């Protein structure tokens, strides 16, 4: 009876512990996202300053994927961004990918604006039209100097 | 010769401390060695999980909830000044997962299980039970210490998860239900700002703390007979107190070192 | 010198200090196979320390302790454990494990050191528990036992592996007269049956002599002679003489 | 016998107390919020960037509900927001739902501006008029570039 | 038996005391303010976004009360704010109540600008002139669009 | 009658806990009563200050320094994202003075002095020393408990100050010396943002925690004979462990309550 | 010898403890400031929103005192600010006291701009010329609306 | 005596090990980066205000190195920045190094804009074209004053 | 006798080690910063609002010293700032000292802009040309009002 | 019935249970002034519990304990403390205070309960310490003493206030034969000198009878008769008879 009690207690403890660990890992660590329900797609930007792997990919403001990898192409000096997009989401071949900032001081994310084309991009294909991250600093200084 | 006496005293003290450190080092080495030696028995480990883990669950959940509540309360009034109550979830989540979860869990486990382990082994040392084990040709490390190490290594991350979980919901109750912070901002902000690296840091910390707790507490109990005042009930309780303090301090020191390495 | 071959354990010029206190000074002691050797002496003279040297629990500062002729200091852990498989030891404080029942306490050496089935273990353990007259207390915890009962459980545990050498540290202290007589009888009968070697530390001075083949006195931090109990009682060694007189008083003296 | 009574009585009292407390908590407390005191309503936006499930729905600055679910319509590339609104609040069919930011760096929420119509929206119906989240970054850059 | 009673009684007393203390501490926080030295006054705004119960009521920048309750009038879709104002402070019937932000990104509070009238508002009466919370986002977008 | 048994069990448990709470309440009342009764002796209080205070100084300073260091490190990386490393001093100062100073000091004192006090009084109970006091017509409250209360009430605020001080300078070393935060911003920001109310909150907390520590630890030791397993060295160590856990949890709960009242 | 040791340890502990307490209290709690080296002076503002007792009084950016008390005059609806200024600082009777913000989101403080007069204000006298706290929100909205 | 030696030796070993570990942990933090896969390059700026050793060096928004050391040249009063750049990254001799701010209020970093030249910079050579950190404050005041 | 030697040797070794460590720490460490490696220099500003003792003194964005003391000259109502500058840094007599803000919401620091003169300032001499802290609030309000 | 007036302490129908265990059932016992009353009985029969009732440390569930005719339950704290000023008690485990020296242990009642000068205290304490032959151990801590020495310090502490009633719980357990004789002699001589009342619990059965005026047996959870030691040894009460026979064996029996 006593042994049984210990076993039950340990069993419950272990299961509950793993559940709460899983909760934290999945909810916060985004472990669950990396699975088979996504497909990769790429985009090339001239400036992705501030974008980090794991950043959101949004359409109409709704999260549809995550940035998986950011590399520099050492020849063209351009940033190549690999994204994982949810299976159900079709991305047209004239969609525009832009690097945006959430709020003014928030994180960078990638916004995909829908196009008008009927052609849907396949796995690993590249979004042609991109808008790089806005350089607020540059804009402001340009604004002021041009005013002169 | 008299002028040498102060030096002698300092030297003696230093050698004493050195020998203590050495004993503890040997203790850890022996434990690790025995960790990988057969036979592997399941039942003692289950018992230790029960003792270190199951029996600490309520304390951990309780302290976790209250820690989350305090964090939410303090954070709310701090962030409100900048109109960024929305960052509350992120602040609570990061503090819990990175710092307070592992550290406070480890401190509570030290207080509850670590002190009991130190007292248990100390009493075994005092009442010759360890000698008796040796005489039966049973290795005390294999029989006593290794299950505790394994148990702690399994339990601490889980207890830390409990703590974090309760802290998140304790903070939720205060922030969202009591102070009216936006629920979506609380949770989504938390989920977004906590990344896997943070959770990883928490896990690494709790593994380290598990080793520290068992090492310090079991080790001090095991070497009770080397302590000057280690006799009788008072001796055991005095050494237990020392072990708890030492383990708590070690936890804080390591916490800093791990943080500075992983951040 | 045929005795020499029969020596199971031998302490040769053992010295031991704890801090500044010298507990053993040049102690020599040989335990003969199949005999009962009793160690007597006043409190704090180092009887238990000598016993622990023989068990390999304490390492001598200098001198050697030989088990079957092998120096205990030079053994590695496996060899030492192998040697100890033949030992059965009862500690002064019984040294029962508080967190497990009496049954489990007695069963522990079997479980950890042998590959017996659960049924065989049960049989063996119950037999030993019967032997020390503790039938019915198997499921109690040590904290629920009186001091005397604890001693007896310790004895059962020492006997459970059917050891060749038995070390008993004050087996009857804390027991009432009746019970201690039973224990003596038990040791005696076991001795006749299995012919094992035993080393007994005791304060129960005149009575224990009946059991002893050899008697050694610990005094002045060393072993004062090792002789048959008849020789011991009549020894000319002044220390032994003092001890005999002091402990047994005039009554015994007049009896000689 | 007397002792038995005291203990059993205390036990029964405790359990009864706990049960009734739980009943009250569930019936009246916030747990009830998920239940029957709210009704769902929907709105379709072209951009809800930053809006999160659980975000507030406000009228005249007072909280009247919560965002329950945000989905993307994979065909129109629009965001469909499902909200739970308190029973007592009637939403006219010409109300406007807009995605707003609390302060400048605060959280997004949905503001429902009252309309003039007498027709009250029913459960699960859709608010026609919506204003999407303002893209401050875009505005600023547009402002600066148009100035040139 | 007698001793048992004393201890249990003290125990009940202690636990009850602790619970009620905890309840007060959690619910009220600011114990000092709840007293007889305040009187209630009301104001109706079209938008109080961000204002919370407990927010300050200020005159000339000095705190003279607290917001007690914010409700929505489901018919007029207006926010009704009930404030508790310190006894010594007389509010004229042509005072203006405005919802303001402390700093730019701080808490919302209610500012009561003094009027010129000699008529002092009584308990529970309503301040007629109100200014709602400024919607900075709207202003900025209006500014930029009108510039075009 | 069988169907009543579970209720009976729950009832018995509840009555047990109630009686426990009652005993503790009476204990506190008696302590407070004796606090104001003559004779007032200085020497026992000095001894307790030595035990609770002087001997805890190093642990407290150590943990304080490391807490400050961790705070600075974590805070630096958090604040750097917003370019407001200048607020680091303020963040470190406020967390230390309001929260971590009092709470961690109290937890460490519980571990070091509280556990020792519980063991001391428990052993006195077990070995009939308390009975012996009664027989000599010496009131154990006046003789034993009151000096501990006074000592703790004096020591905890001071130890908390040590903790805060070391934490501020530990943070300073990391922030200014290691991470290159502006020294003026660190200190002046801290001095400006911490106001007397915060310090006051810290002081009130540490007084409350002093009462909690002594109350729980001495009380559990004093009523050792009511505990079911309260015999022998093991019993004392088990009750000590319980006392430490209970006192730690009580500290966290009160911390929340005080924070929510004073913030 | 032993007794002496205990006494020495306790003595050192107490002294060191009080010193560190004093450090914290004086450095952080500004206890030391309330002493005899200051003299009171007053100023009347129409709006001191955000100013708190304990705020700094600065001349040329250097702290020369602290705000001691802020009261509302219930008849004029003006804020009366009492300040404690360091003895050595002479304030001319044509100085201007203004409520300022440190940085953009920092604390409010009072800035005293030196005048040209030779008359030095005495204790408890009132600075005549004051500038109230700037209401940034109001400014911005005014700016935008006037632009229309 | 022999045992004593073993213990003391292990003790020394342990303490030394711990100390060196602690030293490494505190001093280096990011252990991975210090290795042979980088090469040094230099750039001279007239103002690097806010840039710290360890700051990122980016190309196209992707991290390609770290700032290693910042010194002032006491004769020219210019800041000399030494950077460690990843081996694979080729930097042209007409690249431009500019000191930028991440977001508006974030960390400073160095952005290397690719040039058009075919000449690749060698180890320790100096990037000629640099843009110093923008002084936002100065810009704003200039903007306002020039408007007058 | 042998044991005595070991202990005494260890004791002497420890103390010697500690002493030499302390010597090195004091000589080389930051404790030395207060000492002889710096020289004092002064500057007089009309407004240093926000500048704190300990703030950095920068040239070309590189830290070259610290602010040591800020005092007000009670007669001129000007702020006198004493700085400690590193020995190797030569400051020309036509350098300009300005009070600047790091980022927009950061801390104030002093920037010394190099001049063109060959005359190097000596210890304790005063930088003649200074720019005071910018009052952003004032600027903005001026901007808005002048626009009217 | 002149004895009635001489009764110092009286237990009347005392019942006491610990949990479900009934330790005392309807126990009656009167202690006469100036006499030595010895309580004997097997282990765990409630001797110490009875003693603690008389000391007012345990409150009876029902029945009364009268000290000089006053019910102990109805006394308030001050009265109880006043009554205890006349008590001296030696506990079974000695109950010395671990954190202070032997001297301070003995001096504690004087310091806390009297207003004697430091010199007077020193004199008195040293006198008592001499009495129990512990000269030279004044500055040791209790942990440094053997069990027998601790007992003697406890006795010295019990005597230091010159009490009128002395309660001794097993004063000679753990002492060797010589020392226990000394203690008996000490109690006897003190008794003759100061004529105080004493209650002694002891296991040292035949020997203690020489000291006893009255003997009470604790058995079956109650007090079995209270009589002079001669009566006790010849008592027809079957419980007492059993006890006498069991403990003293045939030797004593044959001696009668
Ligand atoms: N681990 C130890 N550390 C220090 N001293 C010890 C240790 N073990 C024993 N001693 C000392 O060695 C001496 C001999 O102890 P030992 O236990 O052998 O005595 P003993 O003859 O068995 O006495 P007893 O009859 O009381 O059991 C004692 O003075 C004791 O203080
Ligand atoms: N505080 C207590 N709580 C529960 N049971 C107790 C308590 N004190 C004593 N008892 C029980 O009361 C019984 C009598 O104990 P007591 O100490 O009086 O025996 P005793 O006659 O003095 O025996 P000994 O000769 O061993 O001292 C024992 O069974 C013991 O278990
Ligand atoms: Mg022994
Ligand atoms: Mg007894």
Short mmCIF file of N, CA, C and O in Angstrom, two decimals, chain H residues 1 4 45-51 70-72 74-80 104-105 108 135-138 140-141 143-145 147-148, chain I residues 2-3 6 58-62 64 88-92 99-101 103-105 108-109 111 114 120 134 136 139-140 142-143 146-147:
data_model
loop_
_atom_site.label_atom_id
_atom_site.label_comp_id
_atom_site.label_asym_id
_atom_site.label_seq_id
_atom_site.Cartn_x
_atom_site.Cartn_y
_atom_site.Cartn_z
N UNK H 1 49.05 11.72 7.18
CA UNK H 1 49.77 12.79 6.46
C UNK H 1 49.56 12.68 4.96
O UNK H 1 49.39 13.67 4.26
N UNK H 4 46.04 13.72 4.09
CA UNK H 4 45.96 15.16 4.17
C UNK H 4 46.43 15.81 2.86
O UNK H 4 45.82 16.73 2.33
N UNK H 45 36.41 57.37 -37.15
CA UNK H 45 35.20 58.20 -37.16
C UNK H 45 35.48 59.49 -36.42
O UNK H 45 36.34 59.55 -35.54
N UNK H 46 34.72 60.51 -36.75
CA UNK H 46 34.86 61.74 -35.96
C UNK H 46 33.97 61.71 -34.71
O UNK H 46 34.22 62.42 -33.75
N UNK H 47 32.93 60.86 -34.71
CA UNK H 47 32.09 60.75 -33.51
C UNK H 47 31.47 59.36 -33.44
O UNK H 47 30.76 58.94 -34.34
N UNK H 48 31.76 58.65 -32.36
CA UNK H 48 31.19 57.32 -32.20
C UNK H 48 30.33 57.24 -30.94
O UNK H 48 30.09 56.17 -30.40
N UNK H 49 29.89 58.40 -30.48
CA UNK H 49 29.18 58.48 -29.22
C UNK H 49 28.14 57.35 -29.06
O UNK H 49 27.25 57.20 -29.88
N UNK H 50 28.27 56.57 -27.99
CA UNK H 50 27.30 55.50 -27.70
C UNK H 50 27.73 54.14 -28.17
O UNK H 50 27.18 53.13 -27.75
N UNK H 51 28.73 54.10 -29.05
CA UNK H 51 29.21 52.80 -29.52
C UNK H 51 30.08 52.17 -28.43
O UNK H 51 30.88 52.86 -27.79
N UNK H 70 37.76 50.52 -29.02
CA UNK H 70 37.55 51.89 -29.45
C UNK H 70 38.57 52.76 -28.75
O UNK H 70 38.65 52.76 -27.52
N UNK H 71 39.37 53.47 -29.52
CA UNK H 71 40.38 54.32 -28.91
C UNK H 71 40.27 55.72 -29.50
O UNK H 71 39.74 55.91 -30.59
N UNK H 72 40.78 56.67 -28.78
CA UNK H 72 40.83 58.00 -29.36
C UNK H 72 42.26 58.26 -29.80
O UNK H 72 43.21 57.87 -29.14
N UNK H 74 44.84 60.80 -29.86
CA UNK H 74 44.93 62.07 -29.13
C UNK H 74 45.43 63.23 -29.97
O UNK H 74 45.34 64.38 -29.53
N UNK H 75 45.90 62.97 -31.16
CA UNK H 75 46.38 64.07 -31.98
C UNK H 75 45.31 64.60 -32.92
O UNK H 75 45.11 65.79 -33.05
N UNK H 76 44.62 63.66 -33.58
CA UNK H 76 43.59 64.10 -34.52
C UNK H 76 42.25 64.25 -33.83
O UNK H 76 41.28 64.69 -34.44
N UNK H 77 42.16 63.85 -32.58
CA UNK H 77 40.88 63.86 -31.86
C UNK H 77 39.81 63.06 -32.60
O UNK H 77 38.65 63.43 -32.65
N UNK H 78 40.23 61.96 -33.21
CA UNK H 78 39.27 61.10 -33.88
C UNK H 78 39.21 59.74 -33.18
O UNK H 78 40.17 59.30 -32.54
N UNK H 79 38.08 59.05 -33.35
CA UNK H 79 37.90 57.74 -32.73
C UNK H 79 38.34 56.66 -33.71
O UNK H 79 37.90 56.64 -34.86
N UNK H 80 39.22 55.78 -33.23
CA UNK H 80 39.68 54.67 -34.06
C UNK H 80 38.98 53.41 -33.58
O UNK H 80 39.12 53.02 -32.42
N UNK H 104 15.14 53.59 -32.73
CA UNK H 104 15.56 54.96 -32.48
C UNK H 104 16.30 55.05 -31.17
O UNK H 104 17.18 55.85 -30.96
N UNK H 105 15.91 54.17 -30.22
CA UNK H 105 16.48 54.31 -28.89
C UNK H 105 17.32 53.11 -28.51
O UNK H 105 17.65 52.92 -27.36
N UNK H 108 23.83 51.26 -30.39
CA UNK H 108 24.57 51.69 -31.57
C UNK H 108 25.24 50.47 -32.19
O UNK H 108 25.64 49.54 -31.49
N UNK H 135 23.75 62.96 -34.49
CA UNK H 135 23.40 63.61 -33.23
C UNK H 135 21.98 64.15 -33.35
O UNK H 135 21.75 65.27 -33.80
N UNK H 136 21.02 63.33 -32.94
CA UNK H 136 19.61 63.66 -33.13
C UNK H 136 19.26 65.01 -32.51
O UNK H 136 18.53 65.81 -33.10
N UNK H 137 19.80 65.22 -31.32
CA UNK H 137 19.52 66.45 -30.60
C UNK H 137 19.89 67.67 -31.43
O UNK H 137 19.14 68.63 -31.56
N UNK H 138 21.10 67.58 -32.00
CA UNK H 138 21.61 68.69 -32.79
C UNK H 138 20.71 68.94 -34.00
O UNK H 138 20.35 70.07 -34.33
N UNK H 140 17.56 68.19 -34.40
CA UNK H 140 16.28 68.76 -34.03
C UNK H 140 16.41 70.24 -33.77
O UNK H 140 15.63 71.07 -34.26
N UNK H 141 17.43 70.61 -33.00
CA UNK H 141 17.55 72.03 -32.67
C UNK H 141 17.87 72.84 -33.93
O UNK H 141 17.35 73.94 -34.12
N UNK H 143 16.91 72.10 -36.89
CA UNK H 143 15.66 72.14 -37.64
C UNK H 143 14.76 73.27 -37.15
O UNK H 143 14.22 74.07 -37.92
N UNK H 144 14.68 73.32 -35.84
CA UNK H 144 13.78 74.32 -35.27
C UNK H 144 14.33 75.73 -35.46
O UNK H 144 13.61 76.67 -35.79
N UNK H 145 15.64 75.86 -35.24
CA UNK H 145 16.18 77.21 -35.33
C UNK H 145 16.20 77.72 -36.77
O UNK H 145 15.96 78.88 -37.03
N UNK H 147 14.16 77.10 -38.99
CA UNK H 147 12.79 77.37 -39.40
C UNK H 147 12.41 78.80 -39.08
O UNK H 147 11.57 79.43 -39.73
N UNK H 148 13.01 79.29 -38.01
CA UNK H 148 12.65 80.62 -37.54
C UNK H 148 12.79 81.67 -38.61
O UNK H 148 13.82 81.73 -39.29
N UNK I 2 57.37 19.42 11.69
CA UNK I 2 57.17 19.52 10.25
C UNK I 2 55.82 20.18 9.96
O UNK I 2 55.70 21.02 9.09
N UNK I 3 54.82 19.77 10.75
CA UNK I 3 53.49 20.30 10.54
C UNK I 3 53.47 21.82 10.74
O UNK I 3 52.85 22.56 10.03
N UNK I 6 54.61 23.62 7.69
CA UNK I 6 53.62 23.69 6.62
C UNK I 6 52.61 24.80 6.90
O UNK I 6 52.35 25.67 6.07
N UNK I 58 33.27 63.04 -23.06
CA UNK I 58 33.62 62.35 -24.28
C UNK I 58 34.30 63.28 -25.28
O UNK I 58 33.98 64.46 -25.37
N UNK I 59 35.23 62.72 -26.03
CA UNK I 59 35.73 63.40 -27.22
C UNK I 59 35.55 62.43 -28.37
O UNK I 59 35.91 61.25 -28.26
N UNK I 60 35.02 62.88 -29.45
CA UNK I 60 34.75 62.02 -30.60
C UNK I 60 33.96 60.79 -30.20
O UNK I 60 34.10 59.73 -30.78
N UNK I 61 33.17 60.90 -29.15
CA UNK I 61 32.34 59.78 -28.72
C UNK I 61 33.06 58.79 -27.84
O UNK I 61 32.48 57.81 -27.39
N UNK I 62 34.36 59.05 -27.58
CA UNK I 62 35.13 58.14 -26.72
C UNK I 62 35.27 58.77 -25.35
O UNK I 62 35.53 59.96 -25.24
N UNK I 64 36.76 60.14 -22.20
CA UNK I 64 38.10 60.60 -21.83
C UNK I 64 38.14 61.11 -20.39
O UNK I 64 39.19 61.55 -19.94
N UNK I 88 46.63 61.55 -20.86
CA UNK I 88 47.10 61.59 -22.25
C UNK I 88 46.31 62.52 -23.17
O UNK I 88 46.75 62.85 -24.26
N UNK I 89 45.16 62.96 -22.72
CA UNK I 89 44.27 63.73 -23.59
C UNK I 89 44.57 65.21 -23.45
O UNK I 89 44.44 65.78 -22.37
N UNK I 90 44.95 65.82 -24.58
CA UNK I 90 45.23 67.25 -24.53
C UNK I 90 44.00 68.03 -24.99
O UNK I 90 43.43 67.71 -26.04
N UNK I 91 43.62 69.01 -24.23
CA UNK I 91 42.43 69.78 -24.61
C UNK I 91 42.87 71.17 -25.01
O UNK I 91 43.53 71.88 -24.26
N UNK I 92 42.49 71.55 -26.23
CA UNK I 92 42.92 72.85 -26.75
C UNK I 92 42.13 73.97 -26.10
O UNK I 92 41.01 73.75 -25.63
N UNK I 99 26.83 70.17 -23.15
CA UNK I 99 26.07 69.16 -22.42
C UNK I 99 25.14 68.48 -23.41
O UNK I 99 24.33 69.14 -24.06
N UNK I 100 25.28 67.17 -23.55
CA UNK I 100 24.54 66.42 -24.56
C UNK I 100 23.71 65.32 -23.90
O UNK I 100 23.95 64.95 -22.76
N UNK I 101 22.77 64.77 -24.69
CA UNK I 101 21.98 63.64 -24.21
C UNK I 101 22.33 62.41 -25.04
O UNK I 101 22.34 62.48 -26.25
N UNK I 103 21.35 59.34 -26.90
CA UNK I 103 20.05 58.97 -27.45
C UNK I 103 19.07 60.08 -27.16
O UNK I 103 19.44 61.24 -26.99
N UNK I 104 17.78 59.80 -27.13
CA UNK I 104 16.82 60.85 -26.81
C UNK I 104 16.43 60.79 -25.35
O UNK I 104 16.20 61.79 -24.70
N UNK I 105 16.34 59.58 -24.81
CA UNK I 105 15.89 59.47 -23.43
C UNK I 105 17.03 59.04 -22.52
O UNK I 105 16.82 58.62 -21.40
N UNK I 108 22.67 62.49 -19.65
CA UNK I 108 23.45 63.62 -20.10
C UNK I 108 24.93 63.31 -19.98
O UNK I 108 25.35 62.60 -19.06
N UNK I 109 25.70 63.84 -20.90
CA UNK I 109 27.15 63.73 -20.77
C UNK I 109 27.75 65.00 -21.34
O UNK I 109 27.05 65.84 -21.90
N UNK I 111 30.33 66.66 -23.97
CA UNK I 111 31.10 66.39 -25.18
C UNK I 111 32.07 67.54 -25.38
O UNK I 111 31.68 68.72 -25.33
N UNK I 114 36.88 69.18 -30.39
CA UNK I 114 38.24 69.72 -30.53
C UNK I 114 38.23 71.08 -31.21
O UNK I 114 37.36 71.37 -32.04
N UNK I 120 47.38 74.19 -25.43
CA UNK I 120 46.75 73.13 -24.66
C UNK I 120 46.38 73.64 -23.27
O UNK I 120 47.18 74.34 -22.64
N UNK I 134 20.32 71.32 -23.92
CA UNK I 134 19.20 71.73 -24.75
C UNK I 134 17.92 71.49 -23.97
O UNK I 134 17.75 70.44 -23.36
N UNK I 136 14.55 70.58 -24.57
CA UNK I 136 13.70 70.08 -25.64
C UNK I 136 12.28 70.63 -25.53
O UNK I 136 11.67 71.04 -26.52
N UNK I 139 12.12 74.12 -26.71
CA UNK I 139 12.25 74.15 -28.16
C UNK I 139 10.92 73.85 -28.82
O UNK I 139 10.45 74.56 -29.71
N UNK I 140 10.30 72.75 -28.36
CA UNK I 140 9.05 72.31 -28.98
C UNK I 140 7.99 73.38 -28.83
O UNK I 140 7.29 73.74 -29.79
N UNK I 142 8.37 76.49 -28.31
CA UNK I 142 8.74 77.65 -29.12
C UNK I 142 8.36 77.42 -30.58
O UNK I 142 7.76 78.25 -31.25
N UNK I 143 8.68 76.19 -31.05
CA UNK I 143 8.41 75.81 -32.42
C UNK I 143 6.94 75.95 -32.75
O UNK I 143 6.53 76.53 -33.75
N UNK I 146 5.71 79.74 -32.44
CA UNK I 146 6.19 80.62 -33.49
C UNK I 146 5.53 80.34 -34.83
O UNK I 146 5.51 81.16 -35.73
N UNK I 147 5.07 79.14 -34.94
CA UNK I 147 4.41 78.71 -36.17
C UNK I 147 3.08 79.43 -36.34
O UNK I 147 2.61 79.65 -37.45
#
